[in-house]
């Protein structure tokens, strides 16, 4: 194999969701591109270090994965990187800094791809339930894609579905008044992240007093957390494969 694909995600220390999400996407990419050498990379040094220290698991960062590809005899111009990041934020920018490789797009990068997700995703709630999607969020300017997602949900008539973030502009406090206004007592919580890892388990679904679940229960809602990462959905995997195909088409593969 003289061509390579690096599947680059933030990463997670949680093995259960890693297998269901990141590994699921990687396996589908391997199947879709049988003539390519496919390799994993995490962009989070914190995750990489914890996996090495606690589990003795070695995962390359994006620079190490690129060097490993080259050691296999694969030229940089024949290497594609598929980010599993949600937005083109700080972690994505680590990949953009790499020279002479082809960087595909993340999940959210314009209005059209957000509409595609909204139109394709089975939100799996009844007319008597509301859904709160929990994204990571960022101080990066591209955090505004989460607000765009919220705006498009509303414009498409999904008045009982909302996006909030852990570290971005949209917080649970912003939407509690809207949740109450709808008059529906049952709320489903679901991560809008590739993995259902630390943020999903602790910041969203735990009994900690500052988790989304606890905050909403204190407001009088009945809450059902669902620990399902986006990487478990076939259509999300397919979207990442389409990103790769677009990069390859630009190069003339």
PDB file of C-alpha atoms in Angstrom:
ATOM      1  CA  UNK A   1       0.000   0.000   0.000  1.00  0.00           C
ATOM      2  CA  UNK A   2       1.566   3.286  -1.106  1.00  0.00           C
ATOM      3  CA  UNK A   3      -1.257   5.565   0.056  1.00  0.00           C
ATOM      4  CA  UNK A   4      -2.420   6.319   3.565  1.00  0.00           C
ATOM      5  CA  UNK A   5      -5.312   7.663   5.636  1.00  0.00           C
ATOM      6  CA  UNK A   6      -4.839   9.002   9.156  1.00  0.00           C
ATOM      7  CA  UNK A   7      -8.091   9.040  11.135  1.00  0.00           C
ATOM      8  CA  UNK A   8      -7.516  11.837  13.633  1.00  0.00           C
ATOM      9  CA  UNK A   9      -9.805  12.475  16.591  1.00  0.00           C
ATOM     10  CA  UNK A  10      -9.479  14.291  19.903  1.00  0.00           C
ATOM     11  CA  UNK A  11      -9.455  10.826  21.458  1.00  0.00           C
ATOM     12  CA  UNK A  12     -10.925   9.303  24.606  1.00  0.00           C
ATOM     13  CA  UNK A  13      -9.699   7.284  27.577  1.00  0.00           C
ATOM     14  CA  UNK A  14     -13.015   5.408  27.773  1.00  0.00           C
ATOM     15  CA  UNK A  15     -12.568   2.031  26.076  1.00  0.00           C
ATOM     16  CA  UNK A  16     -16.277   1.224  25.842  1.00  0.00           C
ATOM     17  CA  UNK A  17     -17.201   4.233  23.735  1.00  0.00           C
ATOM     18  CA  UNK A  18     -13.880   4.183  21.859  1.00  0.00           C
ATOM     19  CA  UNK A  19     -14.745   0.785  20.410  1.00  0.00           C
ATOM     20  CA  UNK A  20     -18.315   1.807  19.540  1.00  0.00           C
ATOM     21  CA  UNK A  21     -17.395   5.112  17.921  1.00  0.00           C
ATOM     22  CA  UNK A  22     -13.819   5.852  16.859  1.00  0.00           C
ATOM     23  CA  UNK A  23     -13.069   2.224  16.085  1.00  0.00           C
ATOM     24  CA  UNK A  24     -16.403   1.888  14.304  1.00  0.00           C
ATOM     25  CA  UNK A  25     -15.570   4.785  11.982  1.00  0.00           C
ATOM     26  CA  UNK A  26     -12.038   3.498  11.411  1.00  0.00           C
ATOM     27  CA  UNK A  27     -13.340   0.047  10.451  1.00  0.00           C
ATOM     28  CA  UNK A  28     -15.771   1.546   7.956  1.00  0.00           C
ATOM     29  CA  UNK A  29     -12.993   3.658   6.434  1.00  0.00           C
ATOM     30  CA  UNK A  30     -10.787   0.564   6.124  1.00  0.00           C
ATOM     31  CA  UNK A  31     -13.614  -1.206   4.287  1.00  0.00           C
ATOM     32  CA  UNK A  32     -14.324   1.785   2.031  1.00  0.00           C
ATOM     33  CA  UNK A  33     -10.657   2.298   1.075  1.00  0.00           C
ATOM     34  CA  UNK A  34      -9.057  -1.167   0.871  1.00  0.00           C
ATOM     35  CA  UNK A  35      -6.007   0.110  -1.043  1.00  0.00           C
ATOM     36  CA  UNK A  36      -5.028   2.551   1.702  1.00  0.00           C
ATOM     37  CA  UNK A  37      -3.056   2.015   4.879  1.00  0.00           C
ATOM     38  CA  UNK A  38      -5.328   3.365   7.664  1.00  0.00           C
ATOM     39  CA  UNK A  39      -3.863   4.615  10.939  1.00  0.00           C
ATOM     40  CA  UNK A  40      -5.277   6.143  14.144  1.00  0.00           C
ATOM     41  CA  UNK A  41      -4.129   9.438  15.678  1.00  0.00           C
ATOM     42  CA  UNK A  42      -5.367  11.454  18.650  1.00  0.00           C
ATOM     43  CA  UNK A  43      -4.791  15.193  18.792  1.00  0.00           C
ATOM     44  CA  UNK A  44      -5.192  15.445  22.587  1.00  0.00           C
ATOM     45  CA  UNK A  45      -1.851  15.009  24.330  1.00  0.00           C
ATOM     46  CA  UNK A  46      -3.701  14.684  27.633  1.00  0.00           C
ATOM     47  CA  UNK A  47      -5.661  11.660  26.370  1.00  0.00           C
ATOM     48  CA  UNK A  48      -2.544  10.115  24.821  1.00  0.00           C
ATOM     49  CA  UNK A  49      -0.567  10.507  28.053  1.00  0.00           C
ATOM     50  CA  UNK A  50      -3.341   9.072  30.225  1.00  0.00           C
ATOM     51  CA  UNK A  51      -3.750   6.035  27.981  1.00  0.00           C
ATOM     52  CA  UNK A  52      -0.001   5.407  28.119  1.00  0.00           C
ATOM     53  CA  UNK A  53       0.228   5.874  31.889  1.00  0.00           C
ATOM     54  CA  UNK A  54      -2.943   4.099  33.008  1.00  0.00           C
ATOM     55  CA  UNK A  55      -3.492   1.444  30.349  1.00  0.00           C
ATOM     56  CA  UNK A  56      -0.095   1.122  28.653  1.00  0.00           C
ATOM     57  CA  UNK A  57      -1.782   1.918  25.331  1.00  0.00           C
ATOM     58  CA  UNK A  58       0.297   3.836  22.784  1.00  0.00           C
ATOM     59  CA  UNK A  59      -1.563   6.109  20.383  1.00  0.00           C
ATOM     60  CA  UNK A  60       0.222   8.401  17.935  1.00  0.00           C
ATOM     61  CA  UNK A  61      -0.425  12.118  17.892  1.00  0.00           C
ATOM     62  CA  UNK A  62      -0.934  13.639  14.444  1.00  0.00           C
ATOM     63  CA  UNK A  63       2.783  14.370  13.901  1.00  0.00           C
ATOM     64  CA  UNK A  64       3.877  10.904  15.000  1.00  0.00           C
ATOM     65  CA  UNK A  65       1.281   9.236  12.778  1.00  0.00           C
ATOM     66  CA  UNK A  66       2.551  11.207   9.806  1.00  0.00           C
ATOM     67  CA  UNK A  67       6.140  10.176  10.509  1.00  0.00           C
ATOM     68  CA  UNK A  68       5.038   6.538  10.909  1.00  0.00           C
ATOM     69  CA  UNK A  69       3.295   6.684   7.539  1.00  0.00           C
ATOM     70  CA  UNK A  70       6.473   8.017   5.955  1.00  0.00           C
ATOM     71  CA  UNK A  71       8.515   5.253   7.606  1.00  0.00           C
ATOM     72  CA  UNK A  72       6.287   2.786   5.751  1.00  0.00           C
ATOM     73  CA  UNK A  73       7.346   4.372   2.486  1.00  0.00           C
ATOM     74  CA  UNK A  74       4.227   6.450   1.915  1.00  0.00           C
ATOM     75  CA  UNK A  75       4.898   9.902   0.490  1.00  0.00           C
ATOM     76  CA  UNK A  76       3.247  12.874   2.172  1.00  0.00           C
ATOM     77  CA  UNK A  77       1.377  13.849  -0.975  1.00  0.00           C
ATOM     78  CA  UNK A  78      -0.318  10.432  -0.846  1.00  0.00           C
ATOM     79  CA  UNK A  79      -1.497  10.816   2.762  1.00  0.00           C
ATOM     80  CA  UNK A  80      -5.011  11.971   3.650  1.00  0.00           C
ATOM     81  CA  UNK A  81      -6.100  13.002   7.125  1.00  0.00           C
ATOM     82  CA  UNK A  82      -9.746  12.607   8.069  1.00  0.00           C
ATOM     83  CA  UNK A  83     -10.539  14.601  11.219  1.00  0.00           C
ATOM     84  CA  UNK A  84     -13.274  13.229  13.450  1.00  0.00           C
ATOM     85  CA  UNK A  85     -13.601  16.637  15.073  1.00  0.00           C
ATOM     86  CA  UNK A  86     -17.018  18.297  15.093  1.00  0.00           C
ATOM     87  CA  UNK A  87     -15.925  21.823  14.133  1.00  0.00           C
ATOM     88  CA  UNK A  88     -12.785  23.328  12.536  1.00  0.00           C
ATOM     89  CA  UNK A  89     -11.558  24.570  15.913  1.00  0.00           C
ATOM     90  CA  UNK A  90      -8.283  24.417  17.835  1.00  0.00           C
ATOM     91  CA  UNK A  91      -7.801  20.638  17.557  1.00  0.00           C
ATOM     92  CA  UNK A  92      -8.518  20.729  13.822  1.00  0.00           C
ATOM     93  CA  UNK A  93      -5.971  23.518  13.404  1.00  0.00           C
ATOM     94  CA  UNK A  94      -3.251  21.176  14.686  1.00  0.00           C
ATOM     95  CA  UNK A  95      -3.860  19.132  11.543  1.00  0.00           C
ATOM     96  CA  UNK A  96      -3.947  22.113   9.201  1.00  0.00           C
ATOM     97  CA  UNK A  97      -0.413  23.007  10.326  1.00  0.00           C
ATOM     98  CA  UNK A  98       0.958  19.766   8.879  1.00  0.00           C
ATOM     99  CA  UNK A  99       2.736  20.239   5.561  1.00  0.00           C
ATOM    100  CA  UNK A 100       2.006  18.564   2.219  1.00  0.00           C
ATOM    101  CA  UNK A 101      -0.860  16.347   3.346  1.00  0.00           C
ATOM    102  CA  UNK A 102      -4.522  16.452   2.366  1.00  0.00           C
ATOM    103  CA  UNK A 103      -6.793  17.530   5.241  1.00  0.00           C
ATOM    104  CA  UNK A 104     -10.455  16.628   4.861  1.00  0.00           C
ATOM    105  CA  UNK A 105     -13.258  18.620   6.438  1.00  0.00           C
ATOM    106  CA  UNK A 106     -14.652  18.037   9.959  1.00  0.00           C
ATOM    107  CA  UNK A 107     -18.297  17.190  10.598  1.00  0.00           C
ATOM    108  CA  UNK A 108     -19.645  20.759  10.713  1.00  0.00           C
ATOM    109  CA  UNK A 109     -18.163  23.298   8.345  1.00  0.00           C
ATOM    110  CA  UNK A 110     -21.094  25.065   6.655  1.00  0.00           C
ATOM    111  CA  UNK A 111     -24.862  25.463   6.714  1.00  0.00           C
ATOM    112  CA  UNK A 112     -25.446  22.700   4.176  1.00  0.00           C
ATOM    113  CA  UNK A 113     -23.749  19.950   6.204  1.00  0.00           C
ATOM    114  CA  UNK A 114     -25.655  20.977   9.333  1.00  0.00           C
ATOM    115  CA  UNK A 115     -28.923  20.759   7.408  1.00  0.00           C
ATOM    116  CA  UNK A 116     -27.921  17.310   6.147  1.00  0.00           C
ATOM    117  CA  UNK A 117     -27.443  16.060   9.712  1.00  0.00           C
ATOM    118  CA  UNK A 118     -30.745  17.538  10.893  1.00  0.00           C
ATOM    119  CA  UNK A 119     -32.597  16.066   7.912  1.00  0.00           C
ATOM    120  CA  UNK A 120     -30.984  12.625   8.294  1.00  0.00           C
ATOM    121  CA  UNK A 121     -30.786  12.065  12.037  1.00  0.00           C
ATOM    122  CA  UNK A 122     -33.477  10.062  13.803  1.00  0.00           C
ATOM    123  CA  UNK A 123     -33.899  12.071  16.987  1.00  0.00           C
ATOM    124  CA  UNK A 124     -36.000   9.238  18.437  1.00  0.00           C
ATOM    125  CA  UNK A 125     -38.288  11.219  20.736  1.00  0.00           C
ATOM    126  CA  UNK A 126     -42.058  11.295  21.082  1.00  0.00           C
ATOM    127  CA  UNK A 127     -44.260  14.366  20.694  1.00  0.00           C
ATOM    128  CA  UNK A 128     -44.384  14.561  24.506  1.00  0.00           C
ATOM    129  CA  UNK A 129     -40.600  14.740  24.914  1.00  0.00           C
ATOM    130  CA  UNK A 130     -37.891  17.325  24.392  1.00  0.00           C
ATOM    131  CA  UNK A 131     -34.333  16.570  23.307  1.00  0.00           C
ATOM    132  CA  UNK A 132     -31.226  18.402  24.480  1.00  0.00           C
ATOM    133  CA  UNK A 133     -28.118  17.689  22.419  1.00  0.00           C
ATOM    134  CA  UNK A 134     -24.884  18.232  24.354  1.00  0.00           C
ATOM    135  CA  UNK A 135     -21.935  19.453  22.290  1.00  0.00           C
ATOM    136  CA  UNK A 136     -18.425  20.157  23.489  1.00  0.00           C
ATOM    137  CA  UNK A 137     -18.225  23.769  22.410  1.00  0.00           C
ATOM    138  CA  UNK A 138     -15.127  25.934  22.263  1.00  0.00           C
ATOM    139  CA  UNK A 139     -13.726  29.404  22.765  1.00  0.00           C
ATOM    140  CA  UNK A 140     -12.763  29.228  19.080  1.00  0.00           C
ATOM    141  CA  UNK A 141     -14.728  31.464  16.700  1.00  0.00           C
ATOM    142  CA  UNK A 142     -16.099  28.378  14.923  1.00  0.00           C
ATOM    143  CA  UNK A 143     -18.124  27.608  18.047  1.00  0.00           C
ATOM    144  CA  UNK A 144     -20.823  29.555  16.208  1.00  0.00           C
ATOM    145  CA  UNK A 145     -21.653  26.378  14.252  1.00  0.00           C
ATOM    146  CA  UNK A 146     -23.446  25.132  17.373  1.00  0.00           C
ATOM    147  CA  UNK A 147     -25.615  28.264  17.379  1.00  0.00           C
ATOM    148  CA  UNK A 148     -26.243  27.796  13.660  1.00  0.00           C
ATOM    149  CA  UNK A 149     -27.343  24.224  14.427  1.00  0.00           C
ATOM    150  CA  UNK A 150     -29.809  25.550  17.010  1.00  0.00           C
ATOM    151  CA  UNK A 151     -31.139  28.189  14.630  1.00  0.00           C
ATOM    152  CA  UNK A 152     -31.655  25.648  11.851  1.00  0.00           C
ATOM    153  CA  UNK A 153     -33.457  23.269  14.218  1.00  0.00           C
ATOM    154  CA  UNK A 154     -35.908  26.018  15.026  1.00  0.00           C
ATOM    155  CA  UNK A 155     -36.343  27.155  11.424  1.00  0.00           C
ATOM    156  CA  UNK A 156     -37.092  23.554  10.400  1.00  0.00           C
ATOM    157  CA  UNK A 157     -39.808  23.276  13.028  1.00  0.00           C
ATOM    158  CA  UNK A 158     -37.952  21.264  15.665  1.00  0.00           C
ATOM    159  CA  UNK A 159     -39.132  23.478  18.516  1.00  0.00           C
ATOM    160  CA  UNK A 160     -38.595  20.727  21.106  1.00  0.00           C
ATOM    161  CA  UNK A 161     -34.940  20.040  20.208  1.00  0.00           C
ATOM    162  CA  UNK A 162     -32.034  22.184  21.385  1.00  0.00           C
ATOM    163  CA  UNK A 163     -28.249  22.235  21.302  1.00  0.00           C
ATOM    164  CA  UNK A 164     -26.189  23.241  24.354  1.00  0.00           C
ATOM    165  CA  UNK A 165     -22.433  23.044  24.919  1.00  0.00           C
ATOM    166  CA  UNK A 166     -20.006  22.271  27.723  1.00  0.00           C
ATOM    167  CA  UNK A 167     -17.443  24.934  26.842  1.00  0.00           C
ATOM    168  CA  UNK A 168     -19.113  27.114  24.210  1.00  0.00           C
ATOM    169  CA  UNK A 169     -21.448  30.090  24.080  1.00  0.00           C
ATOM    170  CA  UNK A 170     -24.728  28.160  24.346  1.00  0.00           C
ATOM    171  CA  UNK A 171     -25.316  26.858  27.867  1.00  0.00           C
ATOM    172  CA  UNK A 172     -28.143  24.984  29.543  1.00  0.00           C
ATOM    173  CA  UNK A 173     -29.178  28.247  31.257  1.00  0.00           C
ATOM    174  CA  UNK A 174     -29.887  29.731  27.827  1.00  0.00           C
ATOM    175  CA  UNK A 175     -32.489  27.130  26.931  1.00  0.00           C
ATOM    176  CA  UNK A 176     -34.185  26.303  30.250  1.00  0.00           C
ATOM    177  CA  UNK A 177     -36.754  29.096  29.699  1.00  0.00           C
ATOM    178  CA  UNK A 178     -37.534  27.660  26.256  1.00  0.00           C
ATOM    179  CA  UNK A 179     -37.845  24.138  27.663  1.00  0.00           C
ATOM    180  CA  UNK A 180     -40.320  25.396  30.250  1.00  0.00           C
ATOM    181  CA  UNK A 181     -42.219  27.398  27.666  1.00  0.00           C
ATOM    182  CA  UNK A 182     -42.863  24.237  25.663  1.00  0.00           C
ATOM    183  CA  UNK A 183     -44.606  22.703  28.669  1.00  0.00           C
ATOM    184  CA  UNK A 184     -43.183  19.185  28.162  1.00  0.00           C
ATOM    185  CA  UNK A 185     -41.843  17.579  31.340  1.00  0.00           C
ATOM    186  CA  UNK A 186     -39.799  14.730  29.824  1.00  0.00           C
ATOM    187  CA  UNK A 187     -36.315  15.626  28.522  1.00  0.00           C
ATOM    188  CA  UNK A 188     -33.930  13.293  26.726  1.00  0.00           C
ATOM    189  CA  UNK A 189     -30.224  14.158  26.961  1.00  0.00           C
ATOM    190  CA  UNK A 190     -27.842  12.969  24.272  1.00  0.00           C
ATOM    191  CA  UNK A 191     -24.234  13.901  23.471  1.00  0.00           C
ATOM    192  CA  UNK A 192     -23.519  15.638  20.181  1.00  0.00           C
ATOM    193  CA  UNK A 193     -19.960  14.338  20.296  1.00  0.00           C
ATOM    194  CA  UNK A 194     -18.252  11.543  18.408  1.00  0.00           C
ATOM    195  CA  UNK A 195     -17.693   9.627  21.659  1.00  0.00           C
ATOM    196  CA  UNK A 196     -19.879   9.280  24.727  1.00  0.00           C
ATOM    197  CA  UNK A 197     -16.942   9.672  27.083  1.00  0.00           C
ATOM    198  CA  UNK A 198     -16.059  11.862  30.046  1.00  0.00           C
ATOM    199  CA  UNK A 199     -18.223  14.863  29.153  1.00  0.00           C
ATOM    200  CA  UNK A 200     -21.225  12.678  28.343  1.00  0.00           C
ATOM    201  CA  UNK A 201     -20.931  10.434  31.395  1.00  0.00           C
ATOM    202  CA  UNK A 202     -20.035  13.082  33.962  1.00  0.00           C
ATOM    203  CA  UNK A 203     -21.045  16.561  32.752  1.00  0.00           C
ATOM    204  CA  UNK A 204     -24.248  15.362  31.117  1.00  0.00           C
ATOM    205  CA  UNK A 205     -25.575  12.162  32.669  1.00  0.00           C
ATOM    206  CA  UNK A 206     -24.161  11.846  36.193  1.00  0.00           C
ATOM    207  CA  UNK A 207     -25.779  12.692  39.517  1.00  0.00           C
ATOM    208  CA  UNK A 208     -23.214  15.416  40.179  1.00  0.00           C
ATOM    209  CA  UNK A 209     -24.972  18.594  41.245  1.00  0.00           C
ATOM    210  CA  UNK A 210     -23.681  20.554  38.247  1.00  0.00           C
ATOM    211  CA  UNK A 211     -24.455  17.940  35.579  1.00  0.00           C
ATOM    212  CA  UNK A 212     -27.126  18.668  32.978  1.00  0.00           C
ATOM    213  CA  UNK A 213     -29.233  15.866  34.392  1.00  0.00           C
ATOM    214  CA  UNK A 214     -29.144  17.270  37.930  1.00  0.00           C
ATOM    215  CA  UNK A 215     -29.719  20.865  36.801  1.00  0.00           C
ATOM    216  CA  UNK A 216     -32.792  19.891  34.781  1.00  0.00           C
ATOM    217  CA  UNK A 217     -34.182  17.657  37.529  1.00  0.00           C
ATOM    218  CA  UNK A 218     -33.931  20.569  39.945  1.00  0.00           C
ATOM    219  CA  UNK A 219     -36.018  22.563  37.465  1.00  0.00           C
ATOM    220  CA  UNK A 220     -38.744  19.927  37.721  1.00  0.00           C
ATOM    221  CA  UNK A 221     -38.084  17.919  34.564  1.00  0.00           C
ATOM    222  CA  UNK A 222     -37.988  14.150  34.183  1.00  0.00           C
ATOM    223  CA  UNK A 223     -34.645  13.385  32.530  1.00  0.00           C
ATOM    224  CA  UNK A 224     -33.465  10.413  30.453  1.00  0.00           C
ATOM    225  CA  UNK A 225     -29.762  10.437  29.488  1.00  0.00           C
ATOM    226  CA  UNK A 226     -28.722   8.435  26.426  1.00  0.00           C
ATOM    227  CA  UNK A 227     -25.026   7.615  26.192  1.00  0.00           C
ATOM    228  CA  UNK A 228     -24.793   7.300  22.419  1.00  0.00           C
ATOM    229  CA  UNK A 229     -21.839   8.855  20.583  1.00  0.00           C
ATOM    230  CA  UNK A 230     -22.254  10.183  17.053  1.00  0.00           C
ATOM    231  CA  UNK A 231     -19.655   7.662  15.892  1.00  0.00           C
ATOM    232  CA  UNK A 232     -22.196   4.894  16.443  1.00  0.00           C
ATOM    233  CA  UNK A 233     -24.427   6.211  13.645  1.00  0.00           C
ATOM    234  CA  UNK A 234     -23.879   4.787  10.166  1.00  0.00           C
ATOM    235  CA  UNK A 235     -24.851   8.046   8.472  1.00  0.00           C
ATOM    236  CA  UNK A 236     -22.188   9.949  10.444  1.00  0.00           C
ATOM    237  CA  UNK A 237     -19.577   7.381   9.377  1.00  0.00           C
ATOM    238  CA  UNK A 238     -20.770   7.800   5.798  1.00  0.00           C
ATOM    239  CA  UNK A 239     -20.395  11.578   6.050  1.00  0.00           C
ATOM    240  CA  UNK A 240     -16.763  11.228   7.078  1.00  0.00           C
ATOM    241  CA  UNK A 241     -16.177   8.819   4.195  1.00  0.00           C
ATOM    242  CA  UNK A 242     -17.727  11.392   1.845  1.00  0.00           C
ATOM    243  CA  UNK A 243     -15.310  14.009   3.207  1.00  0.00           C
ATOM    244  CA  UNK A 244     -12.414  11.723   2.287  1.00  0.00           C
ATOM    245  CA  UNK A 245     -13.838  11.038  -1.159  1.00  0.00           C
ATOM    246  CA  UNK A 246     -14.114  14.782  -1.747  1.00  0.00           C
ATOM    247  CA  UNK A 247     -10.456  15.285  -0.776  1.00  0.00           C
ATOM    248  CA  UNK A 248      -9.376  12.505  -3.078  1.00  0.00           C
ATOM    249  CA  UNK A 249     -11.442  13.879  -5.934  1.00  0.00           C
ATOM    250  CA  UNK A 250      -9.746  17.252  -5.506  1.00  0.00           C
ATOM    251  CA  UNK A 251      -6.373  15.517  -5.907  1.00  0.00           C
ATOM    252  CA  UNK A 252      -7.663  13.445  -8.807  1.00  0.00           C
ATOM    253  CA  UNK A 253      -7.659  10.037  -7.117  1.00  0.00           C
TER     254      UNK A 253
END
